[in-house]
């Protein structure tokens, strides 16, 4: 199979594969996506005997991570023609997408899996979970408070209001998308194809919003955000106002949210159902590109070497050396480190010696991705048996764990992009 970028002439085959595997032609989302959102240059085509065997949409996004803005591809719409299935083409087109991302200078790729077991062997790891919460509207009313004012929107004019709420809501989260005017207008238009948007206000400012649809006697929210607890309760009250119209409300909140500890009458146990919902996966395409130049505490000084294993992108296998100095993290791969040493010796005439820092542990690329996102840390991974220690010295292990925790502290993660 040959993988290439799609061309204008591929549009019909791309749409046909989407129609076969996902939404059907003529449905609102299909028409909106292909008429206004999908850019053919962001699609990869896998060809077999000159015909499209599979394709993959590499949707461009920006996410905020460790005080940096990363350009990423969000992989969606992976589809293989039924006559070409079972040949490993899906894996090959993903591998091509990751390598192409590296060439574009993109250190990270994300996706929302239909089946995580497919993507774990490819080096992806979950970085964002959510609570999926559901309740009858009459029960939701018990933990709600009506907003001072509620406004429904029918066009893109209020994008700045939504952005105001979103920025406050996401300021403490890692891994969330950075939305500009174009992104907001696309999102609003997509939501209004099949659903509704409402904004809640307190006495002075907008304080919450809800993206939702009504289907089969249920309210289903794709996104809520709020600036304070009053905004959250106002969103709950808005859903509860549909008593008699719907039988169930379902919405999503970050896994780090612990508001259930303070709900009236033990609501979480009594009448609100909480279920963890695995949402977004991430993988590092190039460890040096992902880590080098990140900021850290200016008080953190030191270095660490470790081995990365990446069976899917073998070029990432090797020893990496990271150093914290003057508030920044510097990363280099061992072969590059060796070449750099020779270059310095040649220019300066000073011999730096043959000593290369010994690696303390071995880590899989998916686990390293989760550490970068803040989803987990080295101590937790070690306790779960996911780290292979290369040193028997307990003090060395403790030092490595402490250094990594200070360099990549555990963080709250959240993202709410569905396509």
Tab-separated table of C-alpha atoms in Angstrom:
chain	number	residue	atom	x	y	z
A	1	UNK	CA	0.000	0.000	0.000
A	2	UNK	CA	1.198	3.506	-0.859
A	3	UNK	CA	0.241	6.417	1.410
A	4	UNK	CA	-0.086	9.950	0.053
A	5	UNK	CA	-1.862	13.197	0.722
A	6	UNK	CA	-5.336	13.394	-0.741
A	7	UNK	CA	-6.082	15.561	-3.751
A	8	UNK	CA	-9.202	17.345	-4.924
A	9	UNK	CA	-9.936	14.385	-7.187
A	10	UNK	CA	-10.128	12.096	-4.113
A	11	UNK	CA	-13.118	13.860	-2.566
A	12	UNK	CA	-15.710	11.372	-3.813
A	13	UNK	CA	-13.833	8.339	-2.517
A	14	UNK	CA	-13.202	10.058	0.846
A	15	UNK	CA	-16.890	10.870	1.216
A	16	UNK	CA	-17.869	7.363	0.131
A	17	UNK	CA	-15.708	5.748	2.819
A	18	UNK	CA	-17.111	8.079	5.474
A	19	UNK	CA	-20.643	7.303	4.310
A	20	UNK	CA	-19.911	3.563	4.514
A	21	UNK	CA	-18.293	3.640	7.973
A	22	UNK	CA	-19.824	6.627	9.808
A	23	UNK	CA	-22.577	9.205	9.170
A	24	UNK	CA	-24.547	8.800	5.969
A	25	UNK	CA	-24.607	11.255	3.110
A	26	UNK	CA	-27.513	13.656	3.571
A	27	UNK	CA	-27.350	13.624	7.380
A	28	UNK	CA	-26.746	17.097	8.894
A	29	UNK	CA	-23.306	16.305	10.308
A	30	UNK	CA	-22.096	14.711	7.058
A	31	UNK	CA	-23.127	17.696	4.959
A	32	UNK	CA	-21.725	20.221	7.441
A	33	UNK	CA	-18.416	18.361	7.807
A	34	UNK	CA	-17.703	17.909	4.105
A	35	UNK	CA	-19.104	21.239	2.950
A	36	UNK	CA	-17.353	23.447	5.487
A	37	UNK	CA	-14.907	21.627	7.747
A	38	UNK	CA	-13.000	18.894	5.947
A	39	UNK	CA	-9.960	20.155	4.028
A	40	UNK	CA	-8.797	17.547	1.546
A	41	UNK	CA	-5.142	18.420	2.215
A	42	UNK	CA	-5.591	17.163	5.792
A	43	UNK	CA	-6.579	13.663	4.622
A	44	UNK	CA	-4.176	10.806	3.937
A	45	UNK	CA	-5.045	8.176	1.321
A	46	UNK	CA	-3.786	4.596	1.354
A	47	UNK	CA	-3.761	3.249	-2.197
A	48	UNK	CA	-3.886	-0.377	-3.322
A	49	UNK	CA	-3.545	-0.996	-7.054
A	50	UNK	CA	-4.280	2.648	-7.758
A	51	UNK	CA	-7.531	2.701	-5.754
A	52	UNK	CA	-8.279	4.131	-2.300
A	53	UNK	CA	-8.052	1.290	0.217
A	54	UNK	CA	-8.229	3.442	3.355
A	55	UNK	CA	-8.029	7.026	4.511
A	56	UNK	CA	-7.363	9.006	7.668
A	57	UNK	CA	-8.321	12.574	8.528
A	58	UNK	CA	-5.595	14.534	10.351
A	59	UNK	CA	-7.553	17.431	11.816
A	60	UNK	CA	-5.293	20.348	12.869
A	61	UNK	CA	-5.709	21.596	16.436
A	62	UNK	CA	-3.764	23.531	19.042
A	63	UNK	CA	-3.572	22.233	22.606
A	64	UNK	CA	-2.113	23.823	25.726
A	65	UNK	CA	0.349	21.615	27.597
A	66	UNK	CA	2.996	22.493	30.191
A	67	UNK	CA	2.679	26.242	29.507
A	68	UNK	CA	3.254	25.704	25.788
A	69	UNK	CA	0.966	25.675	22.761
A	70	UNK	CA	1.428	22.533	20.658
A	71	UNK	CA	0.209	22.155	17.093
A	72	UNK	CA	-1.227	18.653	16.889
A	73	UNK	CA	-3.082	16.393	14.504
A	74	UNK	CA	-6.314	14.951	15.867
A	75	UNK	CA	-6.770	11.658	14.020
A	76	UNK	CA	-10.392	10.963	13.072
A	77	UNK	CA	-12.308	9.121	10.387
A	78	UNK	CA	-9.953	6.145	10.068
A	79	UNK	CA	-11.761	4.045	7.475
A	80	UNK	CA	-10.789	1.024	5.403
A	81	UNK	CA	-12.672	-0.244	2.376
A	82	UNK	CA	-14.229	-3.644	3.228
A	83	UNK	CA	-12.311	-5.328	0.391
A	84	UNK	CA	-8.991	-4.134	1.883
A	85	UNK	CA	-9.558	-5.038	5.528
A	86	UNK	CA	-7.424	-7.474	7.492
A	87	UNK	CA	-4.192	-6.453	5.771
A	88	UNK	CA	-2.821	-4.056	8.409
A	89	UNK	CA	-3.464	-0.977	6.285
A	90	UNK	CA	-4.986	0.994	9.172
A	91	UNK	CA	-1.789	0.665	11.209
A	92	UNK	CA	0.361	1.639	8.252
A	93	UNK	CA	-1.591	4.784	7.497
A	94	UNK	CA	-1.401	5.798	11.179
A	95	UNK	CA	2.363	5.208	11.133
A	96	UNK	CA	2.610	7.422	8.053
A	97	UNK	CA	0.512	10.102	9.773
A	98	UNK	CA	2.815	10.135	12.816
A	99	UNK	CA	5.956	10.404	10.714
A	100	UNK	CA	4.404	13.136	8.606
A	101	UNK	CA	3.519	14.979	11.824
A	102	UNK	CA	7.183	14.857	12.844
A	103	UNK	CA	8.185	16.379	9.526
A	104	UNK	CA	5.690	19.177	10.153
A	105	UNK	CA	7.292	19.810	13.549
A	106	UNK	CA	4.394	18.326	15.519
A	107	UNK	CA	5.649	16.542	18.620
A	108	UNK	CA	2.270	15.145	19.700
A	109	UNK	CA	-0.727	13.429	18.093
A	110	UNK	CA	-4.122	12.848	19.736
A	111	UNK	CA	-7.190	10.725	19.004
A	112	UNK	CA	-10.447	9.582	20.619
A	113	UNK	CA	-10.504	5.798	20.241
A	114	UNK	CA	-13.476	3.650	19.363
A	115	UNK	CA	-11.479	0.741	20.805
A	116	UNK	CA	-8.448	1.608	22.949
A	117	UNK	CA	-6.975	-1.878	22.567
A	118	UNK	CA	-6.209	-1.023	18.931
A	119	UNK	CA	-4.139	2.018	19.867
A	120	UNK	CA	-2.232	0.897	22.971
A	121	UNK	CA	0.208	-1.198	20.857
A	122	UNK	CA	0.724	1.867	18.643
A	123	UNK	CA	2.142	3.872	21.542
A	124	UNK	CA	-0.953	5.871	22.525
A	125	UNK	CA	-1.943	6.337	26.157
A	126	UNK	CA	-5.081	7.847	27.680
A	127	UNK	CA	-4.502	11.337	28.962
A	128	UNK	CA	-8.031	12.645	29.563
A	129	UNK	CA	-10.915	10.884	31.275
A	130	UNK	CA	-14.276	12.433	32.092
A	131	UNK	CA	-17.206	11.736	34.343
A	132	UNK	CA	-20.271	10.723	32.405
A	133	UNK	CA	-23.077	11.817	34.693
A	134	UNK	CA	-26.755	11.093	34.296
A	135	UNK	CA	-29.912	11.804	36.278
A	136	UNK	CA	-33.619	12.267	35.937
A	137	UNK	CA	-34.413	15.983	35.540
A	138	UNK	CA	-36.549	15.956	38.703
A	139	UNK	CA	-33.587	14.600	40.668
A	140	UNK	CA	-31.114	16.973	39.058
A	141	UNK	CA	-33.314	19.819	40.250
A	142	UNK	CA	-32.343	18.959	43.836
A	143	UNK	CA	-28.724	20.078	43.329
A	144	UNK	CA	-29.422	23.009	40.997
A	145	UNK	CA	-30.107	26.732	41.213
A	146	UNK	CA	-31.789	28.726	38.480
A	147	UNK	CA	-29.481	31.231	36.763
A	148	UNK	CA	-30.227	34.949	36.951
A	149	UNK	CA	-30.722	34.912	33.172
A	150	UNK	CA	-30.539	32.282	30.432
A	151	UNK	CA	-29.988	32.931	26.738
A	152	UNK	CA	-30.189	30.497	23.829
A	153	UNK	CA	-28.113	31.252	20.750
A	154	UNK	CA	-28.905	30.513	17.120
A	155	UNK	CA	-25.809	31.755	15.285
A	156	UNK	CA	-22.096	32.434	15.762
A	157	UNK	CA	-22.392	36.024	16.999
A	158	UNK	CA	-21.948	35.069	20.656
A	159	UNK	CA	-18.659	33.223	20.169
A	160	UNK	CA	-16.788	35.742	22.340
A	161	UNK	CA	-19.179	35.098	25.217
A	162	UNK	CA	-18.573	31.358	24.973
A	163	UNK	CA	-14.837	31.992	24.729
A	164	UNK	CA	-14.907	34.121	27.896
A	165	UNK	CA	-16.426	31.219	29.851
A	166	UNK	CA	-14.205	28.615	28.215
A	167	UNK	CA	-10.969	30.468	29.022
A	168	UNK	CA	-11.829	30.714	32.712
A	169	UNK	CA	-13.034	27.111	32.860
A	170	UNK	CA	-9.893	25.669	31.224
A	171	UNK	CA	-7.197	27.860	32.802
A	172	UNK	CA	-6.046	25.129	35.211
A	173	UNK	CA	-6.291	22.185	32.786
A	174	UNK	CA	-3.582	20.546	30.702
A	175	UNK	CA	-4.281	19.183	27.227
A	176	UNK	CA	-7.260	21.354	26.349
A	177	UNK	CA	-7.641	22.929	22.938
A	178	UNK	CA	-6.921	26.576	22.236
A	179	UNK	CA	-9.886	27.973	20.293
A	180	UNK	CA	-9.743	31.049	18.100
A	181	UNK	CA	-12.634	32.772	16.320
A	182	UNK	CA	-12.632	30.303	13.427
A	183	UNK	CA	-12.591	27.293	15.756
A	184	UNK	CA	-15.466	28.682	17.800
A	185	UNK	CA	-17.597	29.476	14.771
A	186	UNK	CA	-17.010	26.008	13.328
A	187	UNK	CA	-17.946	24.439	16.647
A	188	UNK	CA	-21.080	26.541	17.036
A	189	UNK	CA	-22.231	25.819	13.484
A	190	UNK	CA	-21.630	22.101	13.979
A	191	UNK	CA	-23.578	22.050	17.245
A	192	UNK	CA	-26.528	23.916	15.782
A	193	UNK	CA	-26.823	21.378	12.973
A	194	UNK	CA	-28.275	18.820	15.374
A	195	UNK	CA	-28.678	20.532	18.725
A	196	UNK	CA	-28.807	23.651	20.866
A	197	UNK	CA	-26.626	26.039	22.866
A	198	UNK	CA	-27.637	27.954	25.993
A	199	UNK	CA	-25.702	30.497	28.075
A	200	UNK	CA	-26.281	31.175	31.783
A	201	UNK	CA	-25.664	34.544	33.468
A	202	UNK	CA	-25.293	35.710	37.038
A	203	UNK	CA	-26.225	39.282	37.902
A	204	UNK	CA	-23.163	40.688	36.132
A	205	UNK	CA	-21.494	38.250	33.731
A	206	UNK	CA	-21.942	35.091	31.665
A	207	UNK	CA	-21.119	32.194	33.987
A	208	UNK	CA	-21.858	28.971	32.098
A	209	UNK	CA	-22.870	27.369	28.830
A	210	UNK	CA	-24.254	24.069	27.613
A	211	UNK	CA	-24.067	22.357	24.205
A	212	UNK	CA	-26.802	19.725	24.010
A	213	UNK	CA	-29.227	17.747	21.890
A	214	UNK	CA	-32.587	16.126	22.657
A	215	UNK	CA	-33.127	12.585	21.418
A	216	UNK	CA	-35.116	9.556	22.544
A	217	UNK	CA	-36.518	11.301	25.637
A	218	UNK	CA	-33.050	12.354	26.773
A	219	UNK	CA	-30.904	15.457	26.954
A	220	UNK	CA	-27.364	14.608	25.863
A	221	UNK	CA	-24.714	17.276	26.492
A	222	UNK	CA	-21.539	17.276	24.450
A	223	UNK	CA	-19.963	20.107	26.450
A	224	UNK	CA	-20.583	22.245	29.493
A	225	UNK	CA	-18.317	24.924	30.956
A	226	UNK	CA	-18.721	27.398	33.774
A	227	UNK	CA	-16.820	30.166	35.536
A	228	UNK	CA	-18.046	29.381	39.070
A	229	UNK	CA	-20.268	27.075	41.087
A	230	UNK	CA	-23.289	29.259	40.450
A	231	UNK	CA	-22.785	28.673	36.725
A	232	UNK	CA	-22.628	24.907	37.237
A	233	UNK	CA	-25.832	24.892	39.266
A	234	UNK	CA	-27.454	27.091	36.627
A	235	UNK	CA	-26.587	24.535	33.947
A	236	UNK	CA	-28.062	21.780	36.114
A	237	UNK	CA	-31.218	23.863	36.589
A	238	UNK	CA	-31.518	24.404	32.849
A	239	UNK	CA	-31.432	20.653	32.231
A	240	UNK	CA	-33.854	20.088	35.108
A	241	UNK	CA	-36.316	22.535	33.523
A	242	UNK	CA	-37.064	19.844	30.943
A	243	UNK	CA	-39.149	17.840	33.452
A	244	UNK	CA	-42.006	16.224	31.545
A	245	UNK	CA	-40.173	16.588	28.219
A	246	UNK	CA	-37.286	14.185	28.850
A	247	UNK	CA	-36.699	11.285	31.206
A	248	UNK	CA	-32.923	11.498	31.516
A	249	UNK	CA	-30.085	14.031	31.342
A	250	UNK	CA	-26.511	13.005	30.504
A	251	UNK	CA	-23.514	15.320	30.683
A	252	UNK	CA	-19.722	15.195	31.028
A	253	UNK	CA	-17.312	16.806	33.487
A	254	UNK	CA	-13.559	16.440	34.117
A	255	UNK	CA	-12.469	13.355	36.044
A	256	UNK	CA	-10.757	15.681	38.526
A	257	UNK	CA	-14.105	17.204	39.508
A	258	UNK	CA	-15.120	16.315	43.080
A	259	UNK	CA	-18.313	18.332	43.374
A	260	UNK	CA	-20.161	15.107	44.213
A	261	UNK	CA	-18.620	15.326	47.693
A	262	UNK	CA	-20.819	18.353	48.363
A	263	UNK	CA	-24.069	17.492	46.622
A	264	UNK	CA	-27.217	17.720	48.715
A	265	UNK	CA	-28.477	14.557	50.421
A	266	UNK	CA	-25.626	12.371	49.170
A	267	UNK	CA	-26.865	12.774	45.611
A	268	UNK	CA	-24.012	10.800	44.068
A	269	UNK	CA	-25.073	7.716	45.963
A	270	UNK	CA	-28.767	8.427	45.901
A	271	UNK	CA	-29.845	9.587	42.465
A	272	UNK	CA	-26.941	10.829	40.310
A	273	UNK	CA	-25.091	8.154	38.364
A	274	UNK	CA	-21.350	8.666	37.806
A	275	UNK	CA	-19.390	6.610	35.282
A	276	UNK	CA	-15.806	7.131	34.196
A	277	UNK	CA	-15.584	7.781	30.495
A	278	UNK	CA	-12.204	7.261	28.738
A	279	UNK	CA	-11.985	10.130	26.317
A	280	UNK	CA	-8.742	11.167	24.636
A	281	UNK	CA	-5.467	9.402	23.907
A	282	UNK	CA	-2.113	10.998	23.164
A	283	UNK	CA	1.240	9.844	21.922
A	284	UNK	CA	4.595	11.542	21.605
A	285	UNK	CA	5.874	11.478	18.042
A	286	UNK	CA	9.398	12.564	18.964
A	287	UNK	CA	10.515	12.742	22.637
A	288	UNK	CA	13.156	15.433	22.089
A	289	UNK	CA	10.773	17.612	20.101
A	290	UNK	CA	8.097	17.197	22.797
A	291	UNK	CA	10.271	17.878	25.855
A	292	UNK	CA	13.156	20.133	24.838
A	293	UNK	CA	12.510	23.770	25.708
A	294	UNK	CA	9.616	23.222	28.122
A	295	UNK	CA	9.608	25.444	31.176
A	296	UNK	CA	10.073	24.176	34.712
A	297	UNK	CA	10.706	25.675	38.138
A	298	UNK	CA	13.827	27.866	38.070
A	299	UNK	CA	14.791	26.193	41.346
A	300	UNK	CA	14.958	22.760	39.716
A	301	UNK	CA	18.469	21.711	38.742
A	302	UNK	CA	19.722	18.299	37.686
A	303	UNK	CA	19.671	15.697	34.964
A	304	UNK	CA	18.378	12.217	34.251
A	305	UNK	CA	18.895	9.544	31.592
A	306	UNK	CA	16.374	6.881	30.616
A	307	UNK	CA	15.535	4.484	27.791
A	308	UNK	CA	12.416	4.871	25.648
A	309	UNK	CA	10.910	1.884	23.842
A	310	UNK	CA	8.663	2.551	20.869
A	311	UNK	CA	8.000	-0.559	18.743
A	312	UNK	CA	5.671	1.355	16.417
A	313	UNK	CA	8.130	4.140	15.548
A	314	UNK	CA	11.462	2.381	15.960
A	315	UNK	CA	13.416	5.594	15.331
A	316	UNK	CA	12.379	6.729	18.831
A	317	UNK	CA	14.021	3.762	20.576
A	318	UNK	CA	17.100	4.792	22.510
A	319	UNK	CA	18.614	6.580	25.487
A	320	UNK	CA	17.469	10.106	26.291
A	321	UNK	CA	19.117	12.644	28.547
A	322	UNK	CA	17.080	15.484	30.085
A	323	UNK	CA	18.430	18.370	32.128
A	324	UNK	CA	16.706	21.114	34.110
A	325	UNK	CA	18.535	24.416	34.199
A	326	UNK	CA	17.554	28.070	34.585
A	327	UNK	CA	13.846	27.325	34.395
A	328	UNK	CA	13.926	25.222	31.229
A	329	UNK	CA	14.150	21.562	30.302
A	330	UNK	CA	16.721	20.445	27.759
A	331	UNK	CA	16.432	17.059	26.074
A	332	UNK	CA	18.767	15.169	23.756
A	333	UNK	CA	19.004	11.641	22.410
A	334	UNK	CA	22.211	9.718	23.147
A	335	UNK	CA	23.445	9.467	19.553
A	336	UNK	CA	22.968	13.225	19.182
A	337	UNK	CA	24.619	13.742	22.571
A	338	UNK	CA	27.657	11.768	21.422
A	339	UNK	CA	27.926	13.742	18.172
A	340	UNK	CA	27.600	16.992	20.115
A	341	UNK	CA	30.398	15.930	22.481
A	342	UNK	CA	32.713	15.264	19.549
A	343	UNK	CA	31.831	18.627	18.010
A	344	UNK	CA	32.604	20.506	21.240
A	345	UNK	CA	35.889	18.638	21.638
A	346	UNK	CA	36.856	19.452	18.068
A	347	UNK	CA	36.122	23.168	18.447
A	348	UNK	CA	37.482	23.676	21.949
A	349	UNK	CA	40.284	21.136	21.978
A	350	UNK	CA	39.074	20.040	25.417
A	351	UNK	CA	38.477	16.363	26.066
A	352	UNK	CA	35.123	15.788	27.729
A	353	UNK	CA	35.745	12.134	28.507
A	354	UNK	CA	33.855	9.055	27.466
A	355	UNK	CA	31.339	9.046	30.283
A	356	UNK	CA	27.713	9.028	29.158
A	357	UNK	CA	25.138	9.158	31.989
A	358	UNK	CA	23.767	5.687	32.688
A	359	UNK	CA	19.985	5.365	32.194
A	360	UNK	CA	18.009	4.761	35.388
A	361	UNK	CA	14.934	3.136	33.877
A	362	UNK	CA	13.156	2.004	30.724
A	363	UNK	CA	9.746	3.451	29.806
A	364	UNK	CA	7.255	2.865	27.002
A	365	UNK	CA	6.400	5.786	24.734
A	366	UNK	CA	2.712	5.699	25.737
A	367	UNK	CA	3.594	5.964	29.440
A	368	UNK	CA	5.997	8.822	28.738
A	369	UNK	CA	3.153	10.557	26.890
A	370	UNK	CA	0.970	10.287	29.995
A	371	UNK	CA	3.736	11.728	32.181
A	372	UNK	CA	4.102	14.670	29.805
A	373	UNK	CA	0.343	15.309	29.926
A	374	UNK	CA	0.299	15.130	33.735
A	375	UNK	CA	-2.092	12.170	33.799
A	376	UNK	CA	0.328	10.051	35.811
A	377	UNK	CA	3.838	10.153	37.254
A	378	UNK	CA	6.914	7.956	37.486
A	379	UNK	CA	6.106	6.789	41.016
A	380	UNK	CA	2.645	5.554	39.999
A	381	UNK	CA	3.965	3.837	36.884
A	382	UNK	CA	6.646	2.129	38.954
A	383	UNK	CA	4.081	0.910	41.485
A	384	UNK	CA	1.987	-0.513	38.641
A	385	UNK	CA	4.987	-2.412	37.255
A	386	UNK	CA	5.144	-0.342	34.077
A	387	UNK	CA	8.706	0.875	34.640
A	388	UNK	CA	11.726	-1.382	34.181
A	389	UNK	CA	14.347	-0.132	36.595
A	390	UNK	CA	17.935	-0.416	35.417
A	391	UNK	CA	19.449	0.508	38.771
A	392	UNK	CA	19.238	-1.562	41.934
A	393	UNK	CA	20.069	1.413	44.149
A	394	UNK	CA	16.971	2.516	46.041
A	395	UNK	CA	18.362	6.012	46.491
A	396	UNK	CA	18.830	6.362	42.725
A	397	UNK	CA	15.224	5.314	42.162
A	398	UNK	CA	13.907	7.787	44.731
A	399	UNK	CA	16.002	10.561	43.205
A	400	UNK	CA	14.699	9.768	39.703
A	401	UNK	CA	11.080	9.735	40.925
A	402	UNK	CA	11.473	13.049	42.772
A	403	UNK	CA	13.219	14.705	39.839
A	404	UNK	CA	10.506	13.605	37.395
A	405	UNK	CA	7.733	14.702	39.751
A	406	UNK	CA	9.248	18.167	39.987
A	407	UNK	CA	9.872	18.363	36.259
A	408	UNK	CA	6.466	16.999	35.190
A	409	UNK	CA	4.097	17.455	38.142
A	410	UNK	CA	0.783	15.636	38.192
A	411	UNK	CA	-1.912	17.835	36.628
A	412	UNK	CA	-5.621	18.076	35.908
A	413	UNK	CA	-6.416	17.238	32.283
A	414	UNK	CA	-9.454	17.966	30.143
A	415	UNK	CA	-10.453	18.229	26.504
A	416	UNK	CA	-13.840	18.331	24.816
A	417	UNK	CA	-13.389	17.810	21.102
A	418	UNK	CA	-15.447	15.039	19.504
A	419	UNK	CA	-14.200	15.123	15.907
